[in-house]
Tab-separated table of C-alpha atoms in Angstrom:
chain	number	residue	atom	x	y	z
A	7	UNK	CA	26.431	5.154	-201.917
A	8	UNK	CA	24.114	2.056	-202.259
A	9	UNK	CA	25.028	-1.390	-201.668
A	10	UNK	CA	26.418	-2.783	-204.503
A	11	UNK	CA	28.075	0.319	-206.079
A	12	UNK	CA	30.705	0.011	-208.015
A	13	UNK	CA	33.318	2.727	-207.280
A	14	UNK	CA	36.631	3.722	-208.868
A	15	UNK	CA	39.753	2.846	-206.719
A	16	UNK	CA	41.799	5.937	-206.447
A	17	UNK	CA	44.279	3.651	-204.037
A	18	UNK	CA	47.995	3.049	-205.271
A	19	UNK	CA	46.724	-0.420	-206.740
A	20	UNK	CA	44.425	1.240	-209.295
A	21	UNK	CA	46.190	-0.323	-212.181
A	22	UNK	CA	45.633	-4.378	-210.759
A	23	UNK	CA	42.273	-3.318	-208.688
A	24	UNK	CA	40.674	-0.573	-210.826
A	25	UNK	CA	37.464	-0.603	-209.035
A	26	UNK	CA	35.721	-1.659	-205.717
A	27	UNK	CA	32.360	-2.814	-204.419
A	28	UNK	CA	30.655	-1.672	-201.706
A	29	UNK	CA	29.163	-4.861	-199.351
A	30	UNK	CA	27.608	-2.924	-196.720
A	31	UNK	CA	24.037	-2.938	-195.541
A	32	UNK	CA	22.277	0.381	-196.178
A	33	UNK	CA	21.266	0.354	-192.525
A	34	UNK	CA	25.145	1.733	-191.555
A	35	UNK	CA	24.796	4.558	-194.209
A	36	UNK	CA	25.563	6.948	-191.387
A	37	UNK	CA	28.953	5.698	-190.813
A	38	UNK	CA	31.760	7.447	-192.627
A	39	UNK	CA	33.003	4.466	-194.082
A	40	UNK	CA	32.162	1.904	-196.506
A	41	UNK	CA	33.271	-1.888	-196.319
A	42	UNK	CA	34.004	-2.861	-199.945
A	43	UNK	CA	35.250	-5.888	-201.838
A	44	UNK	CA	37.929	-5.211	-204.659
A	45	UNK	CA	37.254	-6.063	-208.330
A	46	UNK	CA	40.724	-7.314	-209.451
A	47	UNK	CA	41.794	-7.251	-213.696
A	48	UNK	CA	40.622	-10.490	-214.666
A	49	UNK	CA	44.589	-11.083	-215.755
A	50	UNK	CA	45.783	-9.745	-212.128
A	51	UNK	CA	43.406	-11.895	-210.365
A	52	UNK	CA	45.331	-14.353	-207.967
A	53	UNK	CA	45.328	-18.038	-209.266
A	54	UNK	CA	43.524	-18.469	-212.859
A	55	UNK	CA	41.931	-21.258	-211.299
A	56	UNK	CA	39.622	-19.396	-208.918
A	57	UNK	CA	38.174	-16.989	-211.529
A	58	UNK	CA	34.810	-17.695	-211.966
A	59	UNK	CA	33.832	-19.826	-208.650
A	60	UNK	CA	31.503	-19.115	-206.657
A	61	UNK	CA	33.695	-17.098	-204.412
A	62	UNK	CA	34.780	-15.146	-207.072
A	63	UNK	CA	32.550	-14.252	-209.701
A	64	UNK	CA	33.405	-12.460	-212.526
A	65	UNK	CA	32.045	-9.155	-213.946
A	66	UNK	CA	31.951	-6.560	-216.719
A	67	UNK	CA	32.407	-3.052	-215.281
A	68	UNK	CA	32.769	-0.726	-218.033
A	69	UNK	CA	33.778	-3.629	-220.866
A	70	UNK	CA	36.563	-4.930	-218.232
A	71	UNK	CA	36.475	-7.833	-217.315
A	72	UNK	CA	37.071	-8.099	-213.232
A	73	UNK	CA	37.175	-10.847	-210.315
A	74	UNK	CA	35.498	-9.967	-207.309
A	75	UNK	CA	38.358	-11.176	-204.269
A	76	UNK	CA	36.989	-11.346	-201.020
A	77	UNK	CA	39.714	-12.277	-199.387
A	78	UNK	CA	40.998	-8.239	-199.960
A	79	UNK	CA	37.968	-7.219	-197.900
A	80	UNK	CA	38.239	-3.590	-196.283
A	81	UNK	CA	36.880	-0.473	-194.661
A	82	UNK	CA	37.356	2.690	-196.830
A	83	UNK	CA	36.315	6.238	-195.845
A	84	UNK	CA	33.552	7.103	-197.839
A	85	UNK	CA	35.791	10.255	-198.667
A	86	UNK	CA	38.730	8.089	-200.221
A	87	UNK	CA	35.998	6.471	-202.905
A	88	UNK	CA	36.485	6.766	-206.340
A	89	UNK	CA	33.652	7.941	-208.438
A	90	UNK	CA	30.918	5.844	-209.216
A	91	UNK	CA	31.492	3.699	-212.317
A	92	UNK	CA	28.132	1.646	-211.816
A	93	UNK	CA	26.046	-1.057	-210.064
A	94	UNK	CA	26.127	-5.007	-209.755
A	95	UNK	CA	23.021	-4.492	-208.241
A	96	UNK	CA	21.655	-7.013	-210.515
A	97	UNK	CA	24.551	-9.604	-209.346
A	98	UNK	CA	24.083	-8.701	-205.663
A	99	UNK	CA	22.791	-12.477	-204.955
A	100	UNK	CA	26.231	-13.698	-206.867
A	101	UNK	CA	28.774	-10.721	-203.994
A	102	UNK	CA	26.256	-12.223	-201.174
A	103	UNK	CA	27.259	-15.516	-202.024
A	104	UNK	CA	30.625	-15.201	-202.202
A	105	UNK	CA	31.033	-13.258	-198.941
A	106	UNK	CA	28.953	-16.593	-197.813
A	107	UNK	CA	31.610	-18.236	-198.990
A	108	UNK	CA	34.387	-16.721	-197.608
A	109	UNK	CA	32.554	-16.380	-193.650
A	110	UNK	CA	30.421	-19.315	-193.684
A	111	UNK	CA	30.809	-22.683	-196.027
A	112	UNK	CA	34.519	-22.122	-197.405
A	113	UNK	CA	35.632	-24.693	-194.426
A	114	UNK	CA	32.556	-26.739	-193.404
């Protein structure tokens, strides 16, 4: 499970949050959880408005289009994880700025 994983979401919001993200550093791989960041249906995703700033990007997992919502942040045994559906490994500087975001700049 590297950072930046994309995992299905085999929670009971599946159908609004079909997959996750996982945030966390490689250096707490030896924990038995993971701290990941849902990826919301674009059309789900709370306030059309938001879609698309910097604290939530948007992405194409699988030809869906999802919202990455930080604000849904949470710790998730690494045995409740879906299977993996890919990587934004490629977009990791876009999820590190949005957690930014979120902890840092959102209020001054």
């Amino acid at each position: 499970m590297a950072q930046f994983d994309v995992h299905r979401n085999k929670g009971g919001q599946k159908d609004s949050i079909p997959f996750v993200v996982v945030v966390q550093s490689a250096r707490f791989d030896a924990y038995r959880r993971r701290v990941v960041v849902p990826l919301v249906l674009r059309q789900y995703a709370p306030g059309a408005s938001i879609s698309g700033s910097r604290m939530n990007p948007i992405f194409r997992i699988g030809g869906v289009e999802v919202v990455l919502n930080p604000l849904q942040i949470v710790s998730v045994a690494t045995d409740q994880l879906g299977a993996v559906a890919g990587s934004l490994a490629d977009q990791g500087q876009q999820i590190t700025d949005a957690m930014d975001e979120l902890m840092t700049r959102a209020w001054g």
